[in-house]
């Protein structure tokens, strides 16, 4: 048994899982004509892999890696109401593995620290639009209720079956950052896409069909990669991880997601200040900062000399901001808050905003603010659940002065700053990343 547990921590096995899952995304992405065949076979294979890990290993760190990367293996965009049927097979395989795992290793479900907040959100999802009559209301409520229930079960069972360190959390999130960077690289290497690089706000890697979806995930990644760089005692590894962190931030800039760029800048600046204040990281952080500044200056000079029009296009895309309407958000906020008066308790339901709008002023009715969107779709019940969850999340960070919790704070801060400009929650890929971060941070930093 001890030999099996040692295998579960083997770095080469972790790399093999990473490579397998990346290929499961790559094949359908490059072969559009047969993408569904590749995707069905690959994702069911991923489900079987998770099942095997659940049977073999008591500590399910490898399963967390599979769960974390799985939402990013879709080579096409997908909405909640258009999930492929094979996905239910994958979920069934994993749930069966979790049940058998609990029986074999006699592990009892525990009560994770953030459980009540997630239950409140799940209940508000299921009850969203309760008093608003619309076609398919009951089916939508059952679907969202079922998804919320499955999410809660996944949270409870995964929390009970792993005892990771905070360094392992950072390593896992760093894998995700590399996974996304490779996807971006493949996109720009595809025929015709190289001409879009730094000129057009366009990125479509399947699960993310725009730069905003990509950036919200990277915002959660880079603070943890940054910590891994600061905390690594080997100079070359520390420098490699910091370089990777810089690439993660640069990838956000490349997407031209203005809200994400703002969030990255604010959280990065605050993180640097906090690390410089911390005596243990001060020297290394100052060295990192100067290296980063010189690298950025070097990139700007190179692009300018190579093709000045690229730099001009990049600056134009990044600075294209209408302060009067906040790029069309003010009319959306006004309309949503005005209509909320009609359904203040349970809102209009999560699916109501789809297809709404259609005017020049409001082309589509998407909240562009996590809390406003929660209030509009789930009512004051959903708004209150979202506030309660965030209070839980930040109280955990402030409970003591451990630098690991400072790192978590900046990871949360980056995504939540973005959430005031666009919707971060309710994007299933982000919710899975958040779930894994909360599970591993709770178990590694739990106060005894």
Short mmCIF file of C-alpha atoms in Angstrom, two decimals:
data_model
loop_
_atom_site.label_atom_id
_atom_site.label_comp_id
_atom_site.label_asym_id
_atom_site.label_seq_id
_atom_site.Cartn_x
_atom_site.Cartn_y
_atom_site.Cartn_z
CA UNK A 1 0.00 0.00 0.00
CA UNK A 2 2.82 2.41 0.85
CA UNK A 3 4.46 1.63 -2.51
CA UNK A 4 1.23 2.62 -4.31
CA UNK A 5 1.01 5.88 -2.37
CA UNK A 6 4.62 6.65 -3.30
CA UNK A 7 3.76 6.07 -6.96
CA UNK A 8 0.83 8.50 -6.68
CA UNK A 9 3.31 11.29 -5.85
CA UNK A 10 5.72 10.43 -8.66
CA UNK A 11 6.39 13.52 -10.76
CA UNK A 12 6.73 11.53 -13.98
CA UNK A 13 3.26 10.07 -13.51
CA UNK A 14 1.92 13.60 -13.01
CA UNK A 15 3.62 14.68 -16.24
CA UNK A 16 2.18 11.64 -18.05
CA UNK A 17 -1.35 12.57 -16.92
CA UNK A 18 -0.74 16.14 -18.07
CA UNK A 19 0.51 14.99 -21.49
CA UNK A 20 -2.37 12.54 -22.00
CA UNK A 21 -4.99 15.16 -21.21
CA UNK A 22 -3.32 17.73 -23.44
CA UNK A 23 -3.40 15.27 -26.35
CA UNK A 24 -7.10 14.69 -25.62
CA UNK A 25 -7.61 18.41 -26.34
CA UNK A 26 -5.07 18.70 -29.16
CA UNK A 27 -6.36 15.95 -31.49
CA UNK A 28 -9.96 17.20 -31.77
CA UNK A 29 -8.75 20.81 -31.93
CA UNK A 30 -6.52 20.28 -34.97
CA UNK A 31 -8.85 17.81 -36.71
CA UNK A 32 -12.14 19.71 -36.78
CA UNK A 33 -13.79 17.21 -39.13
CA UNK A 34 -13.58 14.40 -36.56
CA UNK A 35 -13.44 16.39 -33.35
CA UNK A 36 -16.39 14.69 -31.65
CA UNK A 37 -14.97 11.20 -32.17
CA UNK A 38 -11.66 12.20 -30.62
CA UNK A 39 -13.39 14.06 -27.82
CA UNK A 40 -15.74 11.22 -26.85
CA UNK A 41 -12.94 8.62 -26.81
CA UNK A 42 -10.48 10.91 -25.06
CA UNK A 43 -12.81 12.18 -22.35
CA UNK A 44 -14.23 8.75 -21.55
CA UNK A 45 -10.60 7.60 -21.34
CA UNK A 46 -9.95 10.43 -18.87
CA UNK A 47 -12.93 9.26 -16.80
CA UNK A 48 -11.56 5.71 -16.74
CA UNK A 49 -8.14 7.05 -15.72
CA UNK A 50 -9.70 8.90 -12.78
CA UNK A 51 -11.61 5.72 -11.86
CA UNK A 52 -8.36 3.70 -11.78
CA UNK A 53 -6.63 6.31 -9.62
CA UNK A 54 -9.56 6.30 -7.20
CA UNK A 55 -9.30 2.54 -6.80
CA UNK A 56 -5.50 2.38 -6.49
CA UNK A 57 -4.64 5.39 -4.34
CA UNK A 58 -5.91 6.50 -0.94
CA UNK A 59 -4.68 10.07 -1.47
CA UNK A 60 -6.36 11.31 -4.64
CA UNK A 61 -3.95 14.12 -5.58
CA UNK A 62 -3.77 12.69 -9.11
CA UNK A 63 -7.56 12.71 -9.35
CA UNK A 64 -7.52 16.39 -8.44
CA UNK A 65 -5.15 16.92 -11.38
CA UNK A 66 -7.57 15.10 -13.68
CA UNK A 67 -10.59 17.05 -12.39
CA UNK A 68 -8.72 20.35 -12.66
CA UNK A 69 -7.61 19.87 -16.27
CA UNK A 70 -10.74 18.11 -17.58
CA UNK A 71 -12.86 21.25 -18.25
CA UNK A 72 -10.05 22.51 -20.49
CA UNK A 73 -10.02 19.45 -22.76
CA UNK A 74 -13.07 20.61 -24.76
CA UNK A 75 -12.05 21.64 -28.26
CA UNK A 76 -15.35 23.43 -28.88
CA UNK A 77 -17.53 25.88 -26.99
CA UNK A 78 -20.34 24.46 -24.89
CA UNK A 79 -23.21 25.79 -22.77
CA UNK A 80 -24.99 24.17 -19.83
CA UNK A 81 -28.09 23.43 -21.92
CA UNK A 82 -26.04 21.81 -24.71
CA UNK A 83 -23.85 19.33 -22.86
CA UNK A 84 -22.81 16.27 -24.90
CA UNK A 85 -24.31 13.01 -23.66
CA UNK A 86 -20.97 11.30 -23.18
CA UNK A 87 -20.22 13.83 -20.43
CA UNK A 88 -22.85 12.14 -18.24
CA UNK A 89 -21.02 8.84 -18.79
CA UNK A 90 -17.74 10.42 -17.67
CA UNK A 91 -19.38 11.88 -14.54
CA UNK A 92 -21.01 8.51 -13.78
CA UNK A 93 -17.66 6.69 -14.04
CA UNK A 94 -15.99 9.17 -11.67
CA UNK A 95 -18.85 9.12 -9.16
CA UNK A 96 -18.77 5.30 -9.13
CA UNK A 97 -15.03 5.46 -8.52
CA UNK A 98 -15.56 7.89 -5.63
CA UNK A 99 -18.10 5.57 -4.01
CA UNK A 100 -15.82 2.52 -4.34
CA UNK A 101 -12.90 4.61 -3.05
CA UNK A 102 -14.84 5.54 0.07
CA UNK A 103 -15.73 1.89 0.68
CA UNK A 104 -12.21 0.51 0.12
CA UNK A 105 -10.41 3.09 2.23
CA UNK A 106 -13.20 3.55 4.78
CA UNK A 107 -13.12 7.31 4.38
CA UNK A 108 -16.04 9.26 5.72
CA UNK A 109 -17.23 12.51 4.13
CA UNK A 110 -16.12 15.57 6.08
CA UNK A 111 -17.50 19.08 6.28
CA UNK A 112 -15.29 21.38 4.19
CA UNK A 113 -14.84 24.92 5.44
CA UNK A 114 -16.57 26.57 2.46
CA UNK A 115 -19.46 24.08 2.23
CA UNK A 116 -22.24 26.37 3.47
CA UNK A 117 -21.39 29.05 0.93
CA UNK A 118 -21.49 26.58 -1.95
CA UNK A 119 -24.75 25.06 -0.68
CA UNK A 120 -26.29 28.55 -0.59
CA UNK A 121 -25.23 29.18 -4.19
CA UNK A 122 -26.49 25.73 -5.30
CA UNK A 123 -29.89 26.32 -3.67
CA UNK A 124 -30.19 29.75 -5.26
CA UNK A 125 -29.36 28.22 -8.66
CA UNK A 126 -32.08 25.62 -8.26
CA UNK A 127 -34.67 28.21 -7.16
CA UNK A 128 -33.67 30.90 -9.66
CA UNK A 129 -36.69 32.13 -11.60
CA UNK A 130 -39.13 30.27 -9.32
CA UNK A 131 -41.85 32.94 -9.59
CA UNK A 132 -41.17 33.87 -13.23
CA UNK A 133 -43.19 31.94 -15.79
CA UNK A 134 -41.16 30.83 -18.80
CA UNK A 135 -41.02 27.85 -21.13
CA UNK A 136 -39.03 24.95 -19.72
CA UNK A 137 -38.76 26.50 -16.27
CA UNK A 138 -39.11 23.24 -14.34
CA UNK A 139 -36.60 21.41 -16.54
CA UNK A 140 -34.09 24.24 -16.16
CA UNK A 141 -34.52 24.30 -12.39
CA UNK A 142 -34.04 20.52 -12.19
CA UNK A 143 -30.96 20.69 -14.41
CA UNK A 144 -29.32 23.47 -12.38
CA UNK A 145 -30.35 21.84 -9.12
CA UNK A 146 -28.80 18.56 -10.26
CA UNK A 147 -25.58 20.27 -11.31
CA UNK A 148 -25.40 22.12 -8.02
CA UNK A 149 -26.00 18.89 -6.07
CA UNK A 150 -23.29 17.07 -8.07
CA UNK A 151 -20.89 19.97 -7.46
CA UNK A 152 -21.52 19.77 -3.69
CA UNK A 153 -21.02 15.99 -3.64
CA UNK A 154 -17.78 16.35 -5.60
CA UNK A 155 -16.59 18.98 -3.14
CA UNK A 156 -17.38 16.86 -0.07
CA UNK A 157 -15.86 13.62 -1.34
CA UNK A 158 -12.72 15.16 -2.83
CA UNK A 159 -12.10 17.14 0.36
CA UNK A 160 -12.19 13.97 2.44
CA UNK A 161 -9.67 12.04 0.36
CA UNK A 162 -6.55 14.16 0.10
CA UNK A 163 -3.96 15.72 2.40
CA UNK A 164 -1.92 17.97 0.11
CA UNK A 165 0.68 20.55 0.98
CA UNK A 166 0.38 24.15 -0.20
CA UNK A 167 3.38 23.59 -2.47
CA UNK A 168 1.47 20.76 -4.15
CA UNK A 169 -1.43 23.14 -4.73
CA UNK A 170 0.92 25.64 -6.36
CA UNK A 171 2.45 22.89 -8.49
CA UNK A 172 -0.96 21.73 -9.68
CA UNK A 173 -2.11 25.24 -10.59
CA UNK A 174 1.21 25.80 -12.35
CA UNK A 175 0.47 22.71 -14.49
CA UNK A 176 -2.81 24.35 -15.43
CA UNK A 177 -1.03 27.57 -16.39
CA UNK A 178 1.33 25.63 -18.68
CA UNK A 179 -1.65 23.71 -20.13
CA UNK A 180 -3.33 26.97 -21.13
CA UNK A 181 -0.15 28.56 -22.46
CA UNK A 182 0.40 25.55 -24.73
CA UNK A 183 -3.19 25.83 -25.97
CA UNK A 184 -2.65 29.50 -26.81
CA UNK A 185 0.59 28.61 -28.61
CA UNK A 186 -1.16 25.93 -30.70
CA UNK A 187 -3.91 28.40 -31.61
CA UNK A 188 -1.46 30.95 -32.97
CA UNK A 189 0.51 28.25 -34.83
CA UNK A 190 -2.63 27.16 -36.69
CA UNK A 191 -2.79 28.30 -40.34
CA UNK A 192 -4.12 31.85 -40.61
CA UNK A 193 -4.03 32.60 -36.89
CA UNK A 194 -0.49 33.97 -36.79
CA UNK A 195 -1.76 37.11 -38.55
CA UNK A 196 -4.09 37.74 -35.59
CA UNK A 197 -1.29 37.81 -33.01
CA UNK A 198 -1.18 41.16 -31.18
CA UNK A 199 -3.43 42.72 -33.83
CA UNK A 200 -6.97 41.47 -33.21
CA UNK A 201 -8.87 40.66 -30.04
CA UNK A 202 -9.55 37.05 -30.91
CA UNK A 203 -8.75 33.75 -29.23
CA UNK A 204 -10.68 30.52 -29.74
CA UNK A 205 -9.25 27.37 -28.18
CA UNK A 206 -12.55 25.54 -27.78
CA UNK A 207 -13.60 25.76 -24.15
CA UNK A 208 -12.61 29.47 -24.35
CA UNK A 209 -14.01 31.10 -27.48
CA UNK A 210 -12.83 34.53 -26.38
CA UNK A 211 -9.92 36.05 -24.50
CA UNK A 212 -12.02 36.88 -21.43
CA UNK A 213 -12.70 33.21 -20.64
CA UNK A 214 -8.99 32.42 -20.99
CA UNK A 215 -7.88 35.36 -18.86
CA UNK A 216 -10.12 34.66 -15.87
CA UNK A 217 -8.42 31.28 -15.42
CA UNK A 218 -4.94 32.73 -15.82
CA UNK A 219 -5.75 35.37 -13.20
CA UNK A 220 -6.29 32.57 -10.68
CA UNK A 221 -3.05 30.85 -11.74
CA UNK A 222 -0.29 33.43 -11.76
CA UNK A 223 -0.20 34.35 -8.03
CA UNK A 224 0.29 30.67 -7.12
CA UNK A 225 2.99 30.25 -9.77
CA UNK A 226 4.60 33.41 -8.40
CA UNK A 227 4.64 31.91 -4.89
CA UNK A 228 6.15 28.68 -6.23
CA UNK A 229 8.96 30.78 -7.73
CA UNK A 230 9.54 32.70 -4.49
CA UNK A 231 9.43 29.60 -2.34
CA UNK A 232 11.72 27.40 -4.41
CA UNK A 233 15.25 27.23 -2.98
CA UNK A 234 16.90 26.10 -6.22
CA UNK A 235 17.92 29.13 -8.25
CA UNK A 236 17.29 27.74 -11.74
CA UNK A 237 13.87 26.34 -10.79
CA UNK A 238 12.94 29.59 -9.09
CA UNK A 239 13.92 31.58 -12.19
CA UNK A 240 12.07 29.14 -14.49
CA UNK A 241 8.88 29.44 -12.45
CA UNK A 242 9.12 33.23 -12.35
CA UNK A 243 9.62 33.29 -16.12
CA UNK A 244 6.53 31.12 -16.45
CA UNK A 245 4.62 33.58 -14.24
CA UNK A 246 5.65 36.44 -16.53
CA UNK A 247 4.40 34.46 -19.54
CA UNK A 248 1.09 33.87 -17.75
CA UNK A 249 0.69 37.62 -17.23
CA UNK A 250 1.78 38.35 -20.80
CA UNK A 251 -0.83 35.88 -22.07
CA UNK A 252 -3.49 37.95 -20.31
CA UNK A 253 -2.22 41.08 -22.07
CA UNK A 254 -2.21 39.28 -25.42
CA UNK A 255 -5.94 38.49 -25.07
CA UNK A 256 -6.65 42.27 -24.86
CA UNK A 257 -9.11 41.55 -22.03
CA UNK A 258 -9.02 45.02 -20.48
CA UNK A 259 -10.70 43.99 -17.24
CA UNK A 260 -8.29 41.09 -16.79
CA UNK A 261 -5.29 43.31 -17.56
CA UNK A 262 -6.44 45.76 -14.88
CA UNK A 263 -6.99 42.95 -12.38
CA UNK A 264 -3.57 41.42 -13.15
CA UNK A 265 -1.80 44.76 -12.80
CA UNK A 266 -3.42 45.64 -9.45
CA UNK A 267 -2.98 42.20 -7.90
CA UNK A 268 0.58 41.78 -9.22
CA UNK A 269 1.62 45.19 -7.88
CA UNK A 270 0.08 44.50 -4.46
CA UNK A 271 1.64 41.03 -4.39
CA UNK A 272 5.09 42.44 -5.12
CA UNK A 273 4.73 45.01 -2.34
CA UNK A 274 3.61 42.32 0.12
CA UNK A 275 6.50 40.03 -0.82
CA UNK A 276 9.05 42.86 -0.46
CA UNK A 277 7.69 43.65 3.01
CA UNK A 278 8.07 39.96 3.95
CA UNK A 279 11.72 39.58 4.97
CA UNK A 280 11.94 35.99 3.77
CA UNK A 281 11.18 36.91 0.15
CA UNK A 282 12.49 40.50 -0.08
CA UNK A 283 15.84 39.87 -1.79
CA UNK A 284 14.50 37.39 -4.32
CA UNK A 285 11.45 39.54 -5.05
CA UNK A 286 13.54 42.64 -5.83
CA UNK A 287 15.65 40.54 -8.18
CA UNK A 288 12.49 39.15 -9.82
CA UNK A 289 10.95 42.60 -10.27
CA UNK A 290 13.99 44.07 -12.00
CA UNK A 291 14.25 41.01 -14.23
CA UNK A 292 10.57 41.32 -15.13
CA UNK A 293 10.79 45.04 -15.90
CA UNK A 294 13.84 44.56 -18.13
CA UNK A 295 12.19 41.61 -19.89
CA UNK A 296 9.03 43.60 -20.58
CA UNK A 297 11.06 46.56 -21.90
CA UNK A 298 13.04 44.20 -24.09
CA UNK A 299 9.86 42.68 -25.56
CA UNK A 300 8.37 46.11 -26.29
CA UNK A 301 11.57 47.31 -27.99
CA UNK A 302 11.79 44.09 -30.07
CA UNK A 303 8.18 44.34 -31.24
CA UNK A 304 8.64 48.04 -32.04
CA UNK A 305 11.72 47.37 -34.17
CA UNK A 306 10.21 44.29 -35.82
CA UNK A 307 6.86 45.83 -36.81
CA UNK A 308 5.64 49.04 -35.20
CA UNK A 309 2.09 48.47 -36.52
CA UNK A 310 1.79 45.43 -34.22
CA UNK A 311 2.58 47.56 -31.17
CA UNK A 312 0.21 50.29 -32.35
CA UNK A 313 -2.61 47.75 -32.81
CA UNK A 314 -1.96 46.25 -29.38
CA UNK A 315 -2.06 49.65 -27.66
CA UNK A 316 -5.23 50.58 -29.55
CA UNK A 317 -7.02 47.37 -28.48
CA UNK A 318 -5.94 47.63 -24.85
CA UNK A 319 -6.87 51.32 -24.48
CA UNK A 320 -10.21 51.14 -26.33
CA UNK A 321 -12.27 52.19 -23.29
CA UNK A 322 -15.42 54.32 -23.26
CA UNK A 323 -15.53 55.77 -19.75
CA UNK A 324 -19.06 57.16 -20.17
CA UNK A 325 -20.67 53.75 -20.62
CA UNK A 326 -17.74 51.58 -19.41
CA UNK A 327 -17.77 49.92 -22.85
CA UNK A 328 -21.53 49.45 -22.88
CA UNK A 329 -21.85 48.17 -19.32
CA UNK A 330 -23.80 51.08 -17.81
CA UNK A 331 -26.93 50.47 -19.97
CA UNK A 332 -26.78 46.76 -19.05
CA UNK A 333 -26.45 47.49 -15.33
CA UNK A 334 -29.33 49.98 -15.51
CA UNK A 335 -31.63 47.58 -17.35
CA UNK A 336 -30.88 44.63 -15.09
CA UNK A 337 -31.32 46.55 -11.84
CA UNK A 338 -34.56 48.13 -13.13
CA UNK A 339 -36.02 44.78 -14.21
CA UNK A 340 -34.91 43.13 -10.95
CA UNK A 341 -37.74 45.01 -9.23
CA UNK A 342 -40.17 42.68 -11.02
CA UNK A 343 -38.59 39.49 -9.56
CA UNK A 344 -36.61 40.61 -6.50
CA UNK A 345 -36.58 37.35 -4.50
CA UNK A 346 -35.68 34.58 -6.96
CA UNK A 347 -34.77 36.59 -10.06
CA UNK A 348 -35.47 35.49 -13.63
CA UNK A 349 -33.45 32.26 -13.65
CA UNK A 350 -29.96 31.54 -14.95
CA UNK A 351 -31.09 30.93 -18.55
CA UNK A 352 -33.22 34.05 -18.88
CA UNK A 353 -30.40 36.39 -19.94
CA UNK A 354 -29.52 34.14 -22.92
CA UNK A 355 -31.03 35.63 -26.05
CA UNK A 356 -32.09 38.84 -24.30
CA UNK A 357 -31.03 42.24 -25.58
CA UNK A 358 -30.59 42.36 -29.33
CA UNK A 359 -30.43 46.15 -29.56
CA UNK A 360 -27.58 48.39 -30.64
CA UNK A 361 -27.17 49.69 -27.09
CA UNK A 362 -27.52 46.24 -25.45
CA UNK A 363 -26.56 43.54 -28.00
CA UNK A 364 -26.85 40.80 -25.35
CA UNK A 365 -27.90 40.83 -21.70
CA UNK A 366 -24.90 39.51 -19.79
CA UNK A 367 -24.32 41.04 -16.36
CA UNK A 368 -20.65 42.05 -16.74
CA UNK A 369 -20.58 42.02 -12.94
CA UNK A 370 -20.73 38.85 -10.84
CA UNK A 371 -23.01 40.31 -8.16
CA UNK A 372 -25.39 42.14 -10.52
CA UNK A 373 -25.69 39.02 -12.67
CA UNK A 374 -26.34 36.88 -9.58
CA UNK A 375 -29.03 39.30 -8.39
CA UNK A 376 -30.73 39.49 -11.80
CA UNK A 377 -30.78 35.76 -12.48
CA UNK A 378 -31.10 34.41 -8.91
CA UNK A 379 -32.66 37.35 -7.08
CA UNK A 380 -31.72 38.62 -3.66
CA UNK A 381 -31.42 34.97 -2.57
CA UNK A 382 -28.59 34.43 -5.06
CA UNK A 383 -27.02 37.81 -4.30
CA UNK A 384 -26.97 37.01 -0.58
CA UNK A 385 -25.49 33.55 -1.25
CA UNK A 386 -22.73 35.10 -3.35
CA UNK A 387 -21.92 37.68 -0.65
CA UNK A 388 -21.86 34.99 2.06
CA UNK A 389 -19.51 32.80 -0.01
CA UNK A 390 -17.10 35.70 -0.57
CA UNK A 391 -17.12 36.58 3.14
CA UNK A 392 -16.20 32.96 3.94
CA UNK A 393 -13.45 33.01 1.34
CA UNK A 394 -11.76 36.20 2.53
CA UNK A 395 -12.16 35.50 6.25
CA UNK A 396 -10.16 32.32 5.64
CA UNK A 397 -7.37 34.43 4.13
CA UNK A 398 -7.35 36.93 7.00
CA UNK A 399 -7.46 34.44 9.87
CA UNK A 400 -3.69 34.54 10.41
CA UNK A 401 -0.56 36.07 8.86
CA UNK A 402 0.79 33.04 7.01
CA UNK A 403 2.23 34.17 3.70
CA UNK A 404 0.45 31.29 1.94
CA UNK A 405 -2.84 32.93 2.80
CA UNK A 406 -1.56 36.22 1.42
CA UNK A 407 -0.95 34.36 -1.85
CA UNK A 408 -4.49 32.97 -1.80
CA UNK A 409 -5.82 36.44 -1.13
CA UNK A 410 -4.20 37.82 -4.27
CA UNK A 411 -5.43 34.88 -6.36
CA UNK A 412 -8.96 35.59 -5.14
CA UNK A 413 -8.48 39.34 -5.49
CA UNK A 414 -7.38 39.08 -9.13
CA UNK A 415 -10.44 37.07 -10.16
CA UNK A 416 -12.83 39.15 -8.07
CA UNK A 417 -11.57 42.47 -9.45
CA UNK A 418 -12.31 41.02 -12.86
CA UNK A 419 -15.70 39.90 -11.49
CA UNK A 420 -16.69 43.53 -10.96
CA UNK A 421 -16.18 44.17 -14.68
CA UNK A 422 -17.39 40.84 -16.04
CA UNK A 423 -18.89 37.64 -14.62
CA UNK A 424 -16.31 35.28 -13.13
CA UNK A 425 -18.61 32.92 -11.21
CA UNK A 426 -21.15 30.74 -13.11
CA UNK A 427 -18.37 29.91 -15.62
CA UNK A 428 -17.98 26.19 -14.91
CA UNK A 429 -14.26 26.11 -15.81
CA UNK A 430 -13.54 28.83 -13.27
CA UNK A 431 -15.74 27.16 -10.65
CA UNK A 432 -13.77 23.89 -10.98
CA UNK A 433 -10.46 25.75 -10.59
CA UNK A 434 -11.83 27.60 -7.56
CA UNK A 435 -13.09 24.31 -6.11
CA UNK A 436 -9.68 22.65 -6.37
CA UNK A 437 -7.92 25.70 -4.89
CA UNK A 438 -10.35 25.80 -1.94
CA UNK A 439 -10.11 22.04 -1.30
CA UNK A 440 -6.32 21.99 -1.28
CA UNK A 441 -5.84 25.27 0.61
CA UNK A 442 -8.41 24.26 3.24
CA UNK A 443 -6.73 20.89 3.83
CA UNK A 444 -3.16 22.26 3.76
CA UNK A 445 -3.75 25.45 5.77
CA UNK A 446 -6.58 24.34 8.05
CA UNK A 447 -6.36 25.72 11.57
CA UNK A 448 -6.25 22.87 14.07
#
